[in-house]
Amino acid sequence: MYRFTVFIASLCVLASTARAADPIELITTPIQKAYIPVGFDDNDRSEMYVTGFLPDGCHRIGPYQVNVDERKQTVAIEQSAYKHPGPCISMLIPYAHVANLGVVGSGEYQVVDSTSNKKLGALSVARSTKPI
């Protein structure tokens, strides 16, 4: 039992020293699916629900960026993740969150993942018939 405790303690010391020396990286990660609601008008704040997987336990979900191009009728979303150093559990880690797009002009938009250029779906925004 004593050897096992010493082994675990030395692993913790190695992990803490490796984390102090190595910087945390911000990387992009692909989005697997986007759930896009219907019924938005051009005076609504549009949003969608995105999901995906991080490659291992050293990754944590980070910020996202949305680029709405009303001229090209596209919405490009880029998801980032923080990559921490150290020994990592080797398993896929799911993530999911709501991505706010803001107020989007009326039209039929193609939603794509900026990292993989994968088409995630379509966003339909109607012209509002009533003022805000």
PDB file of C-alpha atoms in Angstrom:
ATOM      1  CA  MET A   1       0.000   0.000   0.000  1.00  0.00           C
ATOM      2  CA  TYR A   2       2.880   2.363   0.842  1.00  0.00           C
ATOM      3  CA  ARG A   3       4.443   1.944  -2.645  1.00  0.00           C
ATOM      4  CA  PHE A   4       1.123   2.687  -4.321  1.00  0.00           C
ATOM      5  CA  THR A   5       0.711   5.895  -2.278  1.00  0.00           C
ATOM      6  CA  VAL A   6       4.250   7.028  -3.128  1.00  0.00           C
ATOM      7  CA  PHE A   7       3.601   6.261  -6.811  1.00  0.00           C
ATOM      8  CA  ILE A   8       0.385   8.347  -6.853  1.00  0.00           C
ATOM      9  CA  ALA A   9       2.085  11.200  -4.980  1.00  0.00           C
ATOM     10  CA  SER A  10       4.966  11.278  -7.482  1.00  0.00           C
ATOM     11  CA  LEU A  11       2.515  11.331 -10.386  1.00  0.00           C
ATOM     12  CA  CYS A  12       0.772  14.353  -8.834  1.00  0.00           C
ATOM     13  CA  VAL A  13       4.110  16.154  -8.421  1.00  0.00           C
ATOM     14  CA  LEU A  14       5.077  15.411 -12.045  1.00  0.00           C
ATOM     15  CA  ALA A  15       1.713  16.612 -13.314  1.00  0.00           C
ATOM     16  CA  SER A  16       1.848  19.844 -11.325  1.00  0.00           C
ATOM     17  CA  THR A  17       5.391  20.693 -12.471  1.00  0.00           C
ATOM     18  CA  ALA A  18       4.529  19.938 -16.116  1.00  0.00           C
ATOM     19  CA  ARG A  19       1.471  22.163 -15.933  1.00  0.00           C
ATOM     20  CA  ALA A  20       3.419  25.057 -14.453  1.00  0.00           C
ATOM     21  CA  ALA A  21       6.025  24.990 -17.230  1.00  0.00           C
ATOM     22  CA  ASP A  22       3.834  24.343 -20.292  1.00  0.00           C
ATOM     23  CA  PRO A  23       1.520  27.059 -21.623  1.00  0.00           C
ATOM     24  CA  ILE A  24      -2.172  26.555 -22.292  1.00  0.00           C
ATOM     25  CA  GLU A  25      -2.951  26.679 -26.021  1.00  0.00           C
ATOM     26  CA  LEU A  26      -6.106  27.987 -27.681  1.00  0.00           C
ATOM     27  CA  ILE A  27      -6.945  25.754 -30.663  1.00  0.00           C
ATOM     28  CA  THR A  28      -9.935  25.341 -32.968  1.00  0.00           C
ATOM     29  CA  THR A  29     -12.108  22.255 -32.726  1.00  0.00           C
ATOM     30  CA  PRO A  30     -14.748  21.034 -35.192  1.00  0.00           C
ATOM     31  CA  ILE A  31     -18.465  21.258 -34.514  1.00  0.00           C
ATOM     32  CA  GLN A  32     -20.329  17.996 -35.078  1.00  0.00           C
ATOM     33  CA  LYS A  33     -23.956  19.206 -35.164  1.00  0.00           C
ATOM     34  CA  ALA A  34     -25.983  22.372 -34.976  1.00  0.00           C
ATOM     35  CA  TYR A  35     -29.613  22.448 -33.934  1.00  0.00           C
ATOM     36  CA  ILE A  36     -31.151  25.491 -35.596  1.00  0.00           C
ATOM     37  CA  PRO A  37     -34.627  26.570 -34.489  1.00  0.00           C
ATOM     38  CA  VAL A  38     -37.179  27.998 -36.905  1.00  0.00           C
ATOM     39  CA  GLY A  39     -39.291  31.129 -36.519  1.00  0.00           C
ATOM     40  CA  PHE A  40     -36.711  33.916 -36.309  1.00  0.00           C
ATOM     41  CA  ASP A  41     -37.537  37.368 -37.690  1.00  0.00           C
ATOM     42  CA  ASP A  42     -35.059  40.067 -38.681  1.00  0.00           C
ATOM     43  CA  ASN A  43     -35.731  41.878 -35.402  1.00  0.00           C
ATOM     44  CA  ASP A  44     -34.994  38.803 -33.210  1.00  0.00           C
ATOM     45  CA  ARG A  45     -31.703  37.761 -31.688  1.00  0.00           C
ATOM     46  CA  SER A  46     -31.022  34.501 -33.505  1.00  0.00           C
ATOM     47  CA  GLU A  47     -29.265  31.583 -31.863  1.00  0.00           C
ATOM     48  CA  MET A  48     -28.483  27.910 -32.361  1.00  0.00           C
ATOM     49  CA  TYR A  49     -27.359  24.977 -30.260  1.00  0.00           C
ATOM     50  CA  VAL A  50     -24.001  23.421 -31.213  1.00  0.00           C
ATOM     51  CA  THR A  51     -22.474  20.127 -30.096  1.00  0.00           C
ATOM     52  CA  GLY A  52     -19.203  18.322 -30.607  1.00  0.00           C
ATOM     53  CA  PHE A  53     -16.429  16.353 -28.955  1.00  0.00           C
ATOM     54  CA  LEU A  54     -13.075  17.320 -27.502  1.00  0.00           C
ATOM     55  CA  PRO A  55     -10.287  14.768 -28.181  1.00  0.00           C
ATOM     56  CA  ASP A  56      -9.198  14.090 -24.578  1.00  0.00           C
ATOM     57  CA  GLY A  57      -9.369  15.198 -20.961  1.00  0.00           C
ATOM     58  CA  CYS A  58      -6.742  17.919 -21.410  1.00  0.00           C
ATOM     59  CA  HIS A  59      -9.104  19.979 -23.582  1.00  0.00           C
ATOM     60  CA  ARG A  60     -11.719  22.390 -22.224  1.00  0.00           C
ATOM     61  CA  ILE A  61     -14.330  24.229 -24.258  1.00  0.00           C
ATOM     62  CA  GLY A  62     -13.316  27.777 -25.141  1.00  0.00           C
ATOM     63  CA  PRO A  63     -14.895  30.779 -26.842  1.00  0.00           C
ATOM     64  CA  TYR A  64     -16.616  30.731 -30.215  1.00  0.00           C
ATOM     65  CA  GLN A  65     -16.797  33.283 -33.021  1.00  0.00           C
ATOM     66  CA  VAL A  66     -19.668  33.839 -35.419  1.00  0.00           C
ATOM     67  CA  ASN A  67     -19.354  35.554 -38.796  1.00  0.00           C
ATOM     68  CA  VAL A  68     -22.673  36.426 -40.438  1.00  0.00           C
ATOM     69  CA  ASP A  69     -22.313  37.474 -44.086  1.00  0.00           C
ATOM     70  CA  GLU A  70     -25.683  38.875 -45.153  1.00  0.00           C
ATOM     71  CA  ARG A  71     -24.510  39.462 -48.731  1.00  0.00           C
ATOM     72  CA  LYS A  72     -23.423  35.824 -49.245  1.00  0.00           C
ATOM     73  CA  GLN A  73     -26.213  34.524 -46.952  1.00  0.00           C
ATOM     74  CA  THR A  74     -23.795  32.473 -44.832  1.00  0.00           C
ATOM     75  CA  VAL A  75     -23.218  32.010 -41.121  1.00  0.00           C
ATOM     76  CA  ALA A  76     -19.757  30.658 -40.237  1.00  0.00           C
ATOM     77  CA  ILE A  77     -19.086  29.542 -36.678  1.00  0.00           C
ATOM     78  CA  GLU A  78     -15.655  28.713 -35.262  1.00  0.00           C
ATOM     79  CA  GLN A  79     -15.383  26.839 -31.962  1.00  0.00           C
ATOM     80  CA  SER A  80     -12.214  27.067 -29.873  1.00  0.00           C
ATOM     81  CA  ALA A  81     -10.877  24.896 -27.073  1.00  0.00           C
ATOM     82  CA  TYR A  82      -8.182  25.312 -24.460  1.00  0.00           C
ATOM     83  CA  LYS A  83      -5.518  22.585 -24.589  1.00  0.00           C
ATOM     84  CA  HIS A  84      -3.933  22.037 -21.177  1.00  0.00           C
ATOM     85  CA  PRO A  85      -0.596  20.207 -20.807  1.00  0.00           C
ATOM     86  CA  GLY A  86      -0.051  17.102 -18.777  1.00  0.00           C
ATOM     87  CA  PRO A  87      -1.138  13.505 -18.648  1.00  0.00           C
ATOM     88  CA  CYS A  88      -4.593  13.278 -20.191  1.00  0.00           C
ATOM     89  CA  ILE A  89      -7.371  10.766 -19.999  1.00  0.00           C
ATOM     90  CA  SER A  90      -7.802   9.346 -23.483  1.00  0.00           C
ATOM     91  CA  MET A  91     -11.517   9.648 -24.229  1.00  0.00           C
ATOM     92  CA  LEU A  92     -13.846  11.879 -26.185  1.00  0.00           C
ATOM     93  CA  ILE A  93     -15.325  14.664 -24.057  1.00  0.00           C
ATOM     94  CA  PRO A  94     -18.708  15.958 -25.308  1.00  0.00           C
ATOM     95  CA  TYR A  95     -19.571  19.649 -25.305  1.00  0.00           C
ATOM     96  CA  ALA A  96     -22.764  21.556 -26.072  1.00  0.00           C
ATOM     97  CA  HIS A  97     -23.827  25.183 -25.791  1.00  0.00           C
ATOM     98  CA  VAL A  98     -26.012  27.895 -27.273  1.00  0.00           C
ATOM     99  CA  ALA A  99     -24.290  30.132 -29.822  1.00  0.00           C
ATOM    100  CA  ASN A 100     -25.802  33.609 -30.094  1.00  0.00           C
ATOM    101  CA  LEU A 101     -25.797  35.021 -33.619  1.00  0.00           C
ATOM    102  CA  GLY A 102     -27.275  38.422 -32.813  1.00  0.00           C
ATOM    103  CA  VAL A 103     -29.791  40.228 -35.004  1.00  0.00           C
ATOM    104  CA  VAL A 104     -29.603  38.779 -38.524  1.00  0.00           C
ATOM    105  CA  GLY A 105     -31.204  40.280 -41.644  1.00  0.00           C
ATOM    106  CA  SER A 106     -33.960  38.359 -43.414  1.00  0.00           C
ATOM    107  CA  GLY A 107     -32.973  35.569 -45.787  1.00  0.00           C
ATOM    108  CA  GLU A 108     -32.030  31.914 -46.134  1.00  0.00           C
ATOM    109  CA  TYR A 109     -28.569  31.340 -44.637  1.00  0.00           C
ATOM    110  CA  GLN A 110     -26.239  28.355 -44.931  1.00  0.00           C
ATOM    111  CA  VAL A 111     -24.593  27.553 -41.584  1.00  0.00           C
ATOM    112  CA  VAL A 112     -21.054  26.138 -41.792  1.00  0.00           C
ATOM    113  CA  ASP A 113     -18.298  25.158 -39.385  1.00  0.00           C
ATOM    114  CA  SER A 114     -15.298  27.401 -40.095  1.00  0.00           C
ATOM    115  CA  THR A 115     -12.801  24.754 -38.963  1.00  0.00           C
ATOM    116  CA  SER A 116     -13.924  21.881 -41.209  1.00  0.00           C
ATOM    117  CA  ASN A 117     -16.099  23.773 -43.765  1.00  0.00           C
ATOM    118  CA  LYS A 118     -18.804  21.227 -42.941  1.00  0.00           C
ATOM    119  CA  LYS A 119     -22.361  22.341 -43.678  1.00  0.00           C
ATOM    120  CA  LEU A 120     -24.271  22.286 -40.401  1.00  0.00           C
ATOM    121  CA  GLY A 121     -27.717  23.303 -41.660  1.00  0.00           C
ATOM    122  CA  ALA A 122     -29.835  26.225 -42.770  1.00  0.00           C
ATOM    123  CA  LEU A 123     -31.105  29.256 -40.905  1.00  0.00           C
ATOM    124  CA  SER A 124     -34.285  30.885 -42.153  1.00  0.00           C
ATOM    125  CA  VAL A 125     -34.913  34.463 -41.024  1.00  0.00           C
ATOM    126  CA  ALA A 126     -38.225  36.066 -42.045  1.00  0.00           C
ATOM    127  CA  ARG A 127     -38.905  39.744 -42.592  1.00  0.00           C
ATOM    128  CA  SER A 128     -40.605  41.185 -39.528  1.00  0.00           C
ATOM    129  CA  THR A 129     -44.185  42.400 -39.950  1.00  0.00           C
ATOM    130  CA  LYS A 130     -44.235  44.308 -36.651  1.00  0.00           C
ATOM    131  CA  PRO A 131     -41.814  46.830 -35.136  1.00  0.00           C
ATOM    132  CA  ILE A 132     -39.576  45.792 -32.269  1.00  0.00           C
TER     133      ILE A 132
END
